[in-house]
Coordinates of C-alpha atoms in Angstrom, one line a residue:
M1 CA 3.1 -54.4 4.5
Y2 CA 3.9 -53.3 1.6
N3 CA 4.7 -56.6 -0.6
Q4 CA 1.3 -55.6 -2.5
L5 CA 1.7 -52.2 -4.0
P6 CA 1.6 -52.2 -7.0
I7 CA 4.3 -50.0 -7.8
F8 CA 7.0 -52.3 -7.2
S9 CA 8.1 -54.7 -10.0
E10 CA 8.4 -58.9 -9.8
I11 CA 12.3 -57.5 -9.1
D12 CA 11.6 -56.1 -5.8
R13 CA 10.3 -58.4 -4.9
Q14 CA 11.6 -61.6 -6.0
F15 CA 15.4 -59.5 -4.5
A16 CA 13.1 -58.5 -0.8
Q17 CA 12.6 -63.0 -0.6
F18 CA 16.4 -63.5 -1.7
I19 CA 17.4 -61.1 1.0
S20 CA 15.0 -62.4 3.6
Q21 CA 15.5 -66.0 3.1
R22 CA 20.0 -65.9 4.2
A23 CA 18.7 -63.7 6.8
G24 CA 18.1 -65.8 9.6
E25 CA 15.8 -66.9 12.1
L26 CA 13.5 -64.2 12.6
S27 CA 10.6 -62.7 14.8
A28 CA 7.4 -62.2 11.9
H29 CA 7.8 -58.5 12.0
E30 CA 11.6 -58.2 11.7
L31 CA 10.8 -60.1 8.5
E32 CA 8.2 -57.8 7.5
T33 CA 10.1 -55.4 8.4
L34 CA 13.3 -55.9 6.3
E35 CA 11.3 -57.9 3.4
D36 CA 9.8 -54.3 2.6
I37 CA 13.6 -52.4 3.1
C38 CA 14.3 -54.8 0.5
L39 CA 11.4 -53.9 -1.2
V40 CA 12.0 -50.5 -1.2
L41 CA 15.6 -50.3 -1.7
S42 CA 14.8 -52.3 -5.1
Y43 CA 12.7 -50.0 -6.1
Y44 CA 14.9 -46.5 -5.7
A45 CA 18.2 -48.3 -6.8
N46 CA 15.8 -48.8 -10.3
Q47 CA 15.1 -45.9 -10.0
Q48 CA 18.9 -44.9 -10.3
H49 CA 19.7 -44.4 -6.9
S50 CA 22.8 -45.0 -5.2
V51 CA 21.1 -45.1 -2.1
L52 CA 18.2 -45.2 0.6
P53 CA 17.5 -43.3 3.3
L54 CA 15.5 -45.2 5.8
R55 CA 13.3 -42.2 6.3
D56 CA 10.9 -39.7 4.8
I57 CA 10.8 -42.5 2.2
L58 CA 7.3 -41.0 -0.5
I59 CA 6.6 -43.4 -2.6
E60 CA 3.5 -42.6 -5.1
Y61 CA 1.8 -44.1 -7.6
R62 CA -1.1 -43.9 -10.1
N63 CA -4.3 -46.5 -8.7
E64 CA -6.5 -48.2 -11.5
D65 CA -9.0 -45.0 -11.8
G66 CA -5.8 -42.9 -11.9
H67 CA -5.9 -41.3 -8.2
I68 CA -2.7 -40.4 -6.9
V69 CA -2.1 -43.0 -4.0
S70 CA 1.4 -41.4 -1.4
H71 CA 2.9 -43.6 1.4
N72 CA 5.3 -41.7 3.7
I73 CA 7.1 -44.6 4.6
D74 CA 10.2 -44.1 8.1
F75 CA 13.1 -46.9 8.7
E76 CA 14.4 -47.0 11.3
L77 CA 17.4 -48.6 12.1
D78 CA 20.1 -48.9 14.7
E79 CA 23.0 -51.3 16.4
Q80 CA 21.0 -53.6 18.0
A81 CA 19.3 -54.0 14.2
L82 CA 21.8 -54.9 12.9
K83 CA 22.7 -57.5 15.7
I84 CA 19.6 -58.9 13.9
Y85 CA 20.0 -59.1 11.0
R86 CA 23.8 -59.2 10.7
Q87 CA 23.4 -62.5 8.1
V88 CA 22.4 -59.9 5.6
M89 CA 23.5 -55.8 6.7
G90 CA 25.9 -55.2 7.9
Q91 CA 28.8 -51.9 7.4
G92 CA 31.7 -50.3 6.4
D93 CA 33.7 -52.7 4.2
E94 CA 32.1 -55.8 5.2
T95 CA 30.7 -57.9 2.5
K96 CA 27.5 -58.4 3.6
P97 CA 24.6 -57.7 0.8
L98 CA 23.8 -54.6 2.1
I99 CA 25.8 -52.1 4.2
V100 CA 24.4 -49.6 6.4
D101 CA 24.9 -45.9 7.1
L102 CA 24.0 -45.7 11.0
E103 CA 24.8 -41.9 11.7
N104 CA 23.0 -40.9 8.4
Q105 CA 20.2 -43.1 8.7
L106 CA 21.2 -45.1 5.0
I107 CA 20.9 -48.4 3.0
Y108 CA 22.8 -49.1 -0.2
L109 CA 23.4 -51.9 -2.0
N110 CA 26.6 -53.0 -1.4
K111 CA 28.2 -52.3 -4.9
Y112 CA 27.1 -49.0 -4.6
Y113 CA 28.7 -48.3 -1.2
R114 CA 32.1 -49.2 -2.3
A115 CA 31.6 -47.8 -5.9
E116 CA 30.6 -44.6 -3.9
A117 CA 33.6 -45.0 -1.1
T118 CA 36.6 -45.4 -3.4
V119 CA 35.6 -42.5 -5.9
A120 CA 35.1 -39.9 -2.7
R121 CA 38.3 -41.1 -1.5
F122 CA 40.1 -40.9 -4.2
I123 CA 38.3 -36.8 -5.2
S124 CA 39.3 -36.3 -1.6
K125 CA 42.6 -37.3 -1.5
L126 CA 43.2 -35.5 -4.7
A127 CA 42.0 -32.5 -3.6
D128 CA 43.6 -31.3 -1.0
Q129 CA 46.7 -32.2 -3.3
T130 CA 47.8 -28.7 -4.5
Q131 CA 50.8 -26.8 -6.6
E132 CA 52.0 -23.8 -6.8
L133 CA 52.2 -21.7 -10.2
D134 CA 55.2 -20.3 -11.8
G135 CA 55.9 -17.6 -12.6
Q136 CA 56.7 -18.4 -16.1
L137 CA 53.1 -20.1 -16.6
T138 CA 51.3 -17.7 -14.5
Q139 CA 52.7 -15.5 -16.9
K140 CA 51.5 -17.6 -20.2
L141 CA 48.5 -18.0 -18.4
N142 CA 47.5 -14.9 -18.6
E143 CA 48.5 -14.5 -21.8
V144 CA 46.2 -17.4 -23.0
F145 CA 42.6 -15.8 -20.9
P146 CA 43.2 -12.5 -22.0
N147 CA 40.5 -11.0 -19.8
Q148 CA 37.3 -11.0 -21.7
I149 CA 34.4 -7.9 -21.1
A150 CA 34.7 -5.1 -19.7
G151 CA 33.6 -6.2 -15.6
K152 CA 33.0 -9.8 -15.9
I153 CA 34.3 -12.6 -14.4
N154 CA 36.6 -14.9 -17.5
W155 CA 35.8 -18.5 -15.9
Q156 CA 37.8 -20.0 -18.6
K157 CA 41.0 -18.8 -17.0
V158 CA 39.1 -20.1 -13.5
A159 CA 38.6 -23.2 -15.1
A160 CA 42.1 -23.0 -16.4
F161 CA 44.3 -22.4 -13.2
M162 CA 42.0 -24.5 -11.0
A163 CA 43.1 -27.6 -13.9
L164 CA 47.3 -26.3 -13.4
R165 CA 45.9 -26.1 -9.8
S166 CA 44.4 -29.3 -8.7
R167 CA 45.1 -32.9 -9.9
F168 CA 41.3 -33.2 -9.6
C169 CA 38.7 -30.9 -11.6
V170 CA 35.5 -30.5 -12.7
I171 CA 34.3 -27.8 -15.0
S172 CA 30.9 -27.5 -16.7
G173 CA 29.5 -25.5 -18.9
G174 CA 26.6 -25.0 -21.4
P175 CA 26.4 -25.4 -25.3
G176 CA 28.8 -22.3 -26.2
T177 CA 30.3 -22.1 -22.8
G178 CA 34.0 -22.8 -24.7
K179 CA 34.9 -25.2 -22.9
T180 CA 36.6 -27.5 -25.4
T181 CA 38.6 -23.8 -25.7
T182 CA 39.5 -23.7 -22.5
V183 CA 40.6 -27.5 -22.0
G184 CA 43.1 -27.5 -25.3
K185 CA 44.9 -24.0 -23.9
I186 CA 45.1 -25.7 -20.8
L187 CA 46.3 -29.4 -22.6
A188 CA 48.3 -27.2 -24.5
L189 CA 49.8 -25.6 -21.2
L190 CA 50.8 -28.1 -19.3
L191 CA 52.7 -30.2 -22.4
E192 CA 54.3 -27.1 -22.2
Q193 CA 55.4 -28.1 -18.8
N194 CA 56.1 -31.5 -19.7
P195 CA 56.1 -32.6 -23.4
A196 CA 56.5 -36.1 -23.1
T197 CA 53.0 -37.0 -20.5
R198 CA 50.8 -39.3 -21.8
I199 CA 46.7 -37.5 -22.7
D200 CA 43.5 -39.9 -23.1
L201 CA 40.5 -38.5 -24.3
L202 CA 37.7 -39.3 -22.8
A203 CA 33.7 -40.3 -23.1
P204 CA 30.9 -42.2 -22.2
T205 CA 29.9 -43.3 -26.1
G206 CA 30.8 -43.2 -29.7
K207 CA 29.0 -40.0 -30.9
A208 CA 30.8 -38.7 -28.0
A209 CA 34.2 -39.1 -28.8
D210 CA 33.7 -38.6 -32.3
R211 CA 32.6 -35.0 -31.1
L212 CA 35.2 -34.4 -28.4
G213 CA 38.6 -35.6 -31.2
E214 CA 36.8 -33.7 -33.8
S215 CA 36.5 -30.7 -31.0
I216 CA 39.9 -31.0 -30.2
R217 CA 40.8 -30.7 -34.4
N218 CA 39.2 -27.8 -34.4
F219 CA 40.8 -26.3 -31.4
I220 CA 44.2 -26.7 -32.1
S221 CA 43.5 -25.6 -36.4
S222 CA 42.2 -21.8 -34.6
Q223 CA 45.8 -21.6 -33.0
S224 CA 47.1 -22.4 -35.6
D225 CA 46.7 -18.6 -36.5
E226 CA 47.1 -17.3 -32.7
K227 CA 50.6 -18.1 -32.4
A228 CA 50.2 -18.8 -28.3
F229 CA 51.3 -22.6 -28.3
S230 CA 53.7 -23.8 -30.7
A231 CA 53.7 -26.2 -33.5
A232 CA 55.5 -29.1 -31.3
T233 CA 53.5 -28.3 -28.5
L234 CA 49.8 -28.9 -30.7
A235 CA 51.3 -31.8 -33.2
K236 CA 51.5 -33.6 -29.3
I237 CA 47.7 -33.3 -27.7
P238 CA 45.5 -35.7 -28.8
V239 CA 43.1 -36.1 -31.6
Q240 CA 41.1 -39.1 -31.7
A241 CA 39.4 -39.7 -27.9
Q242 CA 37.4 -43.7 -27.2
T243 CA 35.0 -44.9 -25.4
I244 CA 36.0 -45.6 -21.7
H245 CA 34.9 -49.2 -22.2
R246 CA 38.0 -48.8 -25.1
Y247 CA 39.8 -47.4 -22.9
L248 CA 39.5 -49.9 -19.9
G249 CA 39.8 -52.7 -21.8
F250 CA 38.0 -56.3 -21.5
A251 CA 39.7 -59.2 -20.2
P252 CA 38.8 -62.9 -21.0
G253 CA 37.4 -63.7 -18.3
G254 CA 35.3 -60.3 -17.9
G255 CA 35.2 -57.4 -16.8
F256 CA 38.3 -55.0 -17.2
K257 CA 41.6 -55.2 -18.3
H258 CA 43.0 -52.3 -16.9
H259 CA 42.4 -52.4 -13.1
D260 CA 43.9 -51.4 -9.3
K261 CA 46.2 -53.9 -10.6
F262 CA 47.3 -53.3 -13.3
K263 CA 46.7 -49.8 -14.8
T264 CA 46.5 -47.4 -17.7
P265 CA 49.4 -45.5 -18.6
S266 CA 47.8 -42.2 -18.3
D267 CA 49.7 -39.3 -17.4
I268 CA 45.8 -36.5 -17.8
L269 CA 42.7 -38.5 -18.9
L270 CA 40.4 -36.0 -19.9
I271 CA 36.2 -37.5 -19.4
D272 CA 34.2 -35.7 -21.6
E273 CA 30.5 -35.5 -21.6
S274 CA 31.2 -37.0 -17.6
S275 CA 27.4 -36.3 -16.6
M276 CA 26.6 -39.7 -18.5
V277 CA 29.2 -41.7 -16.5
P278 CA 27.4 -43.5 -14.5
L279 CA 28.5 -44.6 -10.2
T280 CA 29.9 -47.5 -11.0
L281 CA 32.1 -46.9 -14.0
F282 CA 33.9 -44.3 -12.8
R283 CA 34.6 -46.4 -10.1
S284 CA 36.5 -48.4 -12.7
V285 CA 38.3 -45.2 -14.5
I286 CA 39.4 -43.9 -11.3
Q287 CA 40.8 -47.1 -9.7
A288 CA 42.7 -47.9 -12.8
L289 CA 44.8 -44.8 -12.8
Q290 CA 48.6 -44.2 -11.7
S291 CA 48.4 -42.2 -8.2
H292 CA 50.3 -39.0 -10.7
C293 CA 47.8 -39.5 -12.7
R294 CA 45.4 -35.8 -13.6
V295 CA 41.9 -35.9 -14.1
I296 CA 39.7 -33.4 -15.9
L297 CA 35.7 -33.7 -15.5
L298 CA 34.3 -31.5 -18.3
G299 CA 30.3 -31.9 -19.1
D300 CA 26.9 -29.8 -18.2
K301 CA 26.1 -30.7 -14.9
D302 CA 23.0 -29.0 -15.8
Q303 CA 21.8 -32.3 -18.4
L304 CA 20.5 -36.1 -18.8
A305 CA 22.6 -37.7 -15.5
A306 CA 23.0 -42.0 -16.7
V307 CA 21.1 -43.8 -17.8
E308 CA 22.4 -46.0 -15.0
T309 CA 22.8 -45.8 -11.4
G310 CA 25.0 -42.4 -9.9
N311 CA 25.4 -39.5 -11.4
V312 CA 29.5 -38.4 -10.0
L313 CA 29.3 -35.0 -11.8
G314 CA 26.0 -33.5 -10.1
D315 CA 26.6 -35.0 -7.0
L316 CA 29.7 -33.0 -6.9
T317 CA 27.9 -29.4 -8.5
A318 CA 24.7 -30.2 -6.8
G319 CA 23.8 -26.9 -4.3
G320 CA 25.0 -23.4 -4.5
Q321 CA 28.6 -24.3 -3.9
I322 CA 29.7 -23.8 -7.5
N323 CA 31.2 -20.5 -8.2
S324 CA 32.2 -20.0 -4.6
F325 CA 35.3 -21.0 -3.6
S326 CA 37.5 -20.8 -0.4
P327 CA 39.9 -17.7 1.0
T328 CA 43.4 -19.2 -0.3
F329 CA 41.9 -19.9 -4.1
A330 CA 40.2 -17.0 -4.2
K331 CA 43.9 -14.9 -2.8
E332 CA 46.0 -17.2 -5.0
L333 CA 43.9 -16.1 -8.4
K334 CA 43.5 -12.4 -7.5
E335 CA 47.3 -12.3 -7.5
L336 CA 47.7 -14.2 -10.6
S337 CA 44.7 -11.4 -12.5
S338 CA 43.7 -8.4 -10.0
E339 CA 40.7 -8.8 -11.7
L340 CA 38.7 -11.6 -10.6
I341 CA 37.5 -11.1 -7.6
L342 CA 35.3 -15.0 -6.4
N343 CA 32.6 -15.0 -4.1
E344 CA 34.0 -17.0 -1.5
D345 CA 32.8 -19.7 0.7
Q346 CA 34.5 -21.7 4.0
S347 CA 31.8 -24.3 4.0
M348 CA 32.8 -26.7 1.7
G349 CA 36.8 -26.8 2.6
S350 CA 39.1 -27.7 -1.1
L351 CA 36.1 -29.5 -2.9
Q352 CA 34.9 -26.9 -3.8
D353 CA 38.1 -25.2 -5.2
I354 CA 37.7 -28.2 -8.4
M355 CA 35.0 -27.0 -9.4
V356 CA 33.4 -24.5 -12.1
K357 CA 30.8 -23.3 -14.0
L358 CA 31.6 -21.9 -17.4
E359 CA 29.0 -18.9 -17.2
H360 CA 28.7 -16.2 -20.0
S361 CA 27.9 -18.4 -23.8
F362 CA 29.1 -17.1 -26.9
R363 CA 26.8 -18.8 -28.4
F364 CA 23.7 -17.5 -27.4
D365 CA 23.8 -13.2 -26.9
S366 CA 20.5 -11.9 -25.2
S367 CA 18.8 -11.7 -28.3
S368 CA 18.9 -15.6 -28.6
G369 CA 15.6 -17.3 -27.9
I370 CA 17.5 -21.1 -27.5
G371 CA 19.8 -19.5 -24.7
Q372 CA 16.6 -18.1 -23.1
L373 CA 14.5 -20.2 -23.2
A374 CA 17.5 -23.1 -21.8
R375 CA 18.2 -20.4 -18.8
D376 CA 14.4 -19.9 -17.9
V377 CA 14.0 -24.6 -18.0
N378 CA 16.9 -24.9 -16.3
E379 CA 17.1 -21.9 -13.4
Q380 CA 13.3 -22.7 -12.7
P381 CA 12.3 -18.8 -11.8
V382 CA 9.3 -18.5 -9.8
P383 CA 6.5 -17.5 -11.1
H384 CA 7.3 -19.6 -14.3
P385 CA 8.1 -17.7 -17.4
L386 CA 6.5 -19.7 -19.8
E387 CA 3.1 -19.7 -17.8
D388 CA 3.4 -16.2 -20.4
T389 CA 0.9 -17.2 -23.4
Q390 CA 3.5 -14.8 -25.0
Y391 CA 6.7 -16.4 -24.1
F392 CA 7.3 -18.1 -27.8
K393 CA 6.6 -14.8 -29.3
A394 CA 9.2 -12.6 -28.8
Y395 CA 11.8 -14.7 -30.3
D396 CA 12.4 -16.2 -33.7
D397 CA 14.5 -18.8 -32.9
I398 CA 12.0 -20.7 -30.7
A399 CA 8.4 -22.0 -30.8
H400 CA 6.1 -23.6 -29.5
Q401 CA 3.8 -26.1 -31.0
A402 CA 0.0 -28.3 -29.1
L403 CA 0.6 -31.5 -29.7
P404 CA -1.9 -32.8 -32.4
A405 CA -4.2 -35.9 -31.9
K406 CA -2.3 -38.1 -34.1
A407 CA 0.8 -38.8 -34.1
E408 CA 1.0 -38.6 -38.4
E409 CA -0.4 -34.5 -38.4
L410 CA 3.3 -34.0 -36.7
F411 CA 4.5 -34.8 -40.3
S412 CA 3.8 -31.6 -41.7
G413 CA 4.3 -28.0 -42.2
A414 CA 8.3 -27.8 -41.1
I415 CA 8.7 -31.0 -40.5
R416 CA 7.9 -32.0 -43.2
Q417 CA 10.1 -29.0 -45.4
C418 CA 13.6 -30.9 -43.0
F419 CA 12.1 -33.7 -45.0
T420 CA 12.1 -32.1 -48.2
E421 CA 15.2 -30.5 -48.4
Y422 CA 16.8 -33.4 -47.0
K423 CA 15.5 -35.1 -50.2
K424 CA 17.2 -33.5 -52.4
S425 CA 20.7 -34.3 -51.1
L426 CA 20.7 -37.7 -51.3
R427 CA 23.0 -37.3 -54.3
S428 CA 26.0 -38.0 -52.4
P429 CA 26.2 -39.1 -48.7
E430 CA 28.9 -36.4 -48.0
E431 CA 25.9 -34.3 -48.8
A432 CA 23.1 -36.0 -47.1
L433 CA 25.0 -36.9 -44.0
K434 CA 25.7 -32.2 -43.6
A435 CA 22.1 -33.0 -44.7
L436 CA 20.9 -35.1 -42.3
N437 CA 22.4 -33.3 -39.2
K438 CA 20.2 -30.2 -40.0
F439 CA 18.1 -31.4 -38.3
R440 CA 16.4 -34.5 -36.1
I441 CA 13.6 -34.4 -34.2
L442 CA 14.3 -35.7 -31.1
C443 CA 11.4 -38.2 -28.5
A444 CA 11.4 -37.8 -24.7
S445 CA 11.1 -41.7 -25.1
R446 CA 11.4 -44.3 -27.3
N447 CA 8.0 -46.5 -26.6
G448 CA 4.3 -44.8 -26.8
S449 CA 2.6 -42.9 -29.6
F450 CA 4.6 -40.1 -29.6
G451 CA 7.7 -42.3 -29.2
A452 CA 11.0 -42.4 -31.4
S453 CA 10.0 -45.9 -33.2
K454 CA 6.9 -45.5 -34.2
L455 CA 7.5 -42.1 -35.6
N456 CA 10.4 -43.7 -37.3
Q457 CA 7.5 -45.7 -39.2
H458 CA 5.4 -43.3 -39.2
I459 CA 8.4 -41.3 -41.8
S460 CA 9.2 -44.3 -43.3
Q461 CA 5.6 -44.6 -44.6
I462 CA 4.6 -41.3 -44.6
I463 CA 8.0 -39.4 -46.0
F464 CA 9.2 -42.4 -47.8
S465 CA 6.2 -44.4 -48.7
Q466 CA 8.5 -47.7 -47.5
S467 CA 8.3 -50.1 -44.0
D468 CA 10.9 -49.1 -41.1
E469 CA 12.4 -52.7 -41.2
S470 CA 13.4 -51.5 -45.7
L471 CA 16.9 -50.7 -46.5
Y472 CA 14.9 -47.2 -48.3
K473 CA 17.3 -44.9 -50.0
G474 CA 18.3 -42.1 -47.4
R475 CA 17.7 -44.1 -43.9
A476 CA 19.0 -43.0 -40.6
I477 CA 20.6 -45.1 -39.1
M478 CA 21.9 -45.4 -35.1
I479 CA 24.3 -48.6 -34.3
T480 CA 22.5 -50.0 -30.3
R481 CA 25.7 -51.9 -30.0
N482 CA 29.1 -52.2 -30.3
D483 CA 31.3 -54.1 -32.6
Y484 CA 35.0 -53.2 -31.9
N485 CA 35.7 -55.2 -35.5
I486 CA 34.5 -52.8 -37.9
K487 CA 35.0 -49.3 -35.1
L488 CA 30.9 -48.9 -34.8
Y489 CA 29.9 -48.4 -31.5
N490 CA 26.8 -47.6 -30.3
G491 CA 24.7 -44.2 -30.8
D492 CA 26.3 -43.7 -34.5
I493 CA 24.4 -42.4 -37.7
G494 CA 24.9 -43.3 -40.3
I495 CA 22.5 -43.9 -44.2
I496 CA 21.5 -45.7 -46.0
L497 CA 22.7 -44.8 -50.0
P498 CA 23.6 -47.0 -53.6
D499 CA 27.2 -47.8 -53.8
D500 CA 28.4 -47.3 -57.7
S501 CA 27.2 -50.5 -58.0
G502 CA 23.5 -49.8 -57.0
L503 CA 23.8 -52.1 -53.8
P504 CA 22.9 -50.4 -50.7
K505 CA 25.2 -49.7 -48.7
A506 CA 25.1 -48.1 -45.1
W507 CA 27.8 -45.0 -44.7
F508 CA 29.3 -43.2 -42.0
P509 CA 31.2 -40.3 -41.3
G510 CA 34.9 -41.1 -40.3
P511 CA 38.0 -39.3 -39.2
D512 CA 38.8 -36.1 -40.6
N513 CA 35.7 -35.5 -42.9
S514 CA 36.7 -39.1 -45.0
L515 CA 33.6 -42.0 -45.2
R516 CA 33.3 -45.1 -43.5
S517 CA 30.9 -47.8 -45.8
F518 CA 29.5 -51.3 -45.3
P519 CA 26.9 -53.6 -46.4
P520 CA 24.3 -53.7 -44.1
S521 CA 24.7 -57.5 -43.1
M522 CA 28.1 -57.0 -41.2
L523 CA 26.7 -54.2 -38.9
P524 CA 26.0 -54.4 -35.8
D525 CA 22.4 -54.0 -34.3
Y526 CA 20.9 -50.4 -35.9
Q527 CA 17.2 -49.2 -35.9
S528 CA 15.9 -45.7 -37.3
A529 CA 17.0 -42.5 -36.8
F530 CA 15.4 -39.4 -37.9
A531 CA 13.3 -39.5 -34.5
M532 CA 15.7 -40.1 -31.7
T533 CA 15.0 -40.0 -27.6
I534 CA 17.1 -37.3 -26.0
H535 CA 19.2 -39.3 -23.6
K536 CA 20.3 -40.6 -27.2
S537 CA 21.6 -37.4 -28.5
Q538 CA 23.3 -36.1 -25.8
G539 CA 27.1 -35.2 -26.9
S540 CA 25.1 -34.2 -29.9
E541 CA 24.6 -31.1 -31.9
Y542 CA 21.5 -29.8 -34.5
Q543 CA 21.5 -26.9 -36.7
N544 CA 16.8 -27.0 -36.1
V545 CA 15.3 -29.2 -33.5
H546 CA 11.4 -30.3 -33.1
L547 CA 11.3 -32.0 -29.9
I548 CA 8.2 -33.6 -28.8
L549 CA 6.5 -34.6 -25.8
P550 CA 4.3 -37.5 -25.1
D551 CA 0.0 -37.0 -24.6
Q552 CA 0.0 -38.8 -21.2
A553 CA 2.5 -38.0 -18.2
D554 CA 5.2 -40.2 -17.9
R555 CA 8.1 -40.5 -15.0
L556 CA 10.9 -39.5 -17.5
L557 CA 9.5 -35.9 -17.9
S558 CA 11.7 -33.4 -16.3
K559 CA 12.9 -29.8 -16.4
E560 CA 16.4 -32.0 -17.1
L561 CA 15.2 -33.7 -20.0
I562 CA 13.8 -31.1 -21.8
Y563 CA 16.9 -28.4 -20.9
T564 CA 18.8 -31.6 -22.6
G565 CA 16.6 -31.6 -25.5
I566 CA 16.8 -27.5 -26.0
T567 CA 20.1 -26.9 -25.6
R568 CA 21.0 -29.9 -28.8
A569 CA 19.8 -27.0 -30.6
K570 CA 21.7 -25.1 -32.7
S571 CA 19.7 -22.2 -34.7
A572 CA 16.1 -22.9 -34.8
I573 CA 13.5 -25.3 -32.0
V574 CA 10.3 -26.1 -32.2
I575 CA 8.9 -27.7 -29.1
Y576 CA 5.3 -29.8 -29.7
A577 CA 3.2 -30.4 -26.7
S578 CA 0.0 -28.9 -24.4
R579 CA 0.9 -26.6 -22.3
K580 CA 0.1 -28.6 -18.9
T581 CA 2.9 -30.7 -19.7
L582 CA 4.6 -28.6 -20.8
L583 CA 5.1 -27.2 -18.1
S584 CA 4.6 -29.6 -15.5
T585 CA 7.7 -31.3 -17.3
C586 CA 9.5 -27.4 -17.0
K587 CA 9.0 -27.4 -13.1
R588 CA 9.6 -31.2 -12.2
Q589 CA 13.2 -32.0 -10.9
T590 CA 14.6 -34.9 -10.9
D591 CA 16.8 -35.9 -8.0
R592 CA 19.4 -38.3 -8.0
L593 CA 19.7 -39.5 -4.6
S594 CA 23.5 -41.0 -3.3
G595 CA 25.9 -41.0 0.2
L596 CA 28.9 -39.0 -1.9
L597 CA 28.8 -35.9 -0.8
L598 CA 28.4 -36.8 2.9
R599 CA 31.2 -39.1 2.6
M600 CA 33.7 -36.3 1.2
K601 CA 33.2 -33.8 4.0

């Protein structure tokens, strides 16, 4: 029935045909129903949903005239349907390609069902395992997390108590809320309990791993004067993080080196930027952990989810459960510190006691436009504050400009001035890399007239009078493929500058403020990086951000996308977009459909 709808891709149709050919002898109606289910399931999977609800499915697309066409679809599967489709459809741990949850009327691709079930069992099991803090640890916890603001809950202390009490916890928070400081103190407290503890720091990308390592080094440096922890304890905190793929290792025949039969040695595992970790990769991580390993997820639940299917962090922190705790947890915390009076709720059981959101920003105060803009975009109040045409004029650090008719017209004014200052820094790699991080152009996507690829071409031609492919002096590049031999990873940013002999070299920041240089011929795949997608910017921060939204509707546009872009800025942001596009983007929320929480209740 739905095979000819233009919203479905050839991949969707091929998948439906593949399953149908293996379903055995079916009537024409049964075959059509199976093909329709497979079409929609494949489409949903390609939109990064891990599950398809069988009822109230809304399919929307624009026809050739530009009008929105909607189809409301309902499927219903029961025990009799499972018998009819038994060759390709099953339940639970069956090895059929399609797995059905009859009770909740959900259908999965087998790999996503197995991944979701594994993650749900792991988290549910650890959520129920708590330990009581002894008097000495309680005293030290109060010492290193003193009350911050009178009458305000110290959410960092709540997070630390949670992480010490539980073997699995999620610490979420926006930029400047002190996530790294909090987790650094947590690791130090755990090391004081057992100095032989093996800690591993992970992040989804090489860039995020570098930033995590840098943040931990800054934390250790800041604690040297505090005297809260001994030098011996601080020295045991690892200062280098690695990507998740690097941590799991690669087996010669494919797959990961570490798995459920060959575990990693970690006692504590910290995963930063965990909103970027897809479902199946998270499953691979937890399968490779020893049973005693403590897991801490760190990230911002409101940022963009992973590019691939699933959103474990988002699923766990969805709805109103976060920062609402069980009476048992609230009572234990009040005994630790009497001023910590929390909201109580028994609806989620032990799960709500493993999630906390750091709510106080130390970077953006009440006068910060960036902080207010991020809150308004994220919280979506009604009426939306950005409907006020004077909104941006109330702050010095945020601005909105109409998108010009042609992309070339962007490279005047503020953006041109950024490049003028950058070009002055090209005397040395150190200066140039530092200047490069003072600004970045962020785009919704790589393609299109206002996408990162086209803007980088314009920058090369207009600012540097070069082609985008040439190795011109000052060209910013981003690695797009991991090379473990020379330790350059997807997302690493470098610049092209001549060495002392005048030959072009690619320069990248190394550990402890060092520099690394490579002949361009040695580099793995790379692309220009003055303009980059918001997705690629995750895990990075810049003094000034120029955020550019496209000139036409795009399914990628959402409040999560623009929130992520806004929170990359530390000092100022300019948004280039039509008012209509900006408002519609801020009002559109992206939901990843999942059954994870259902399996944990």
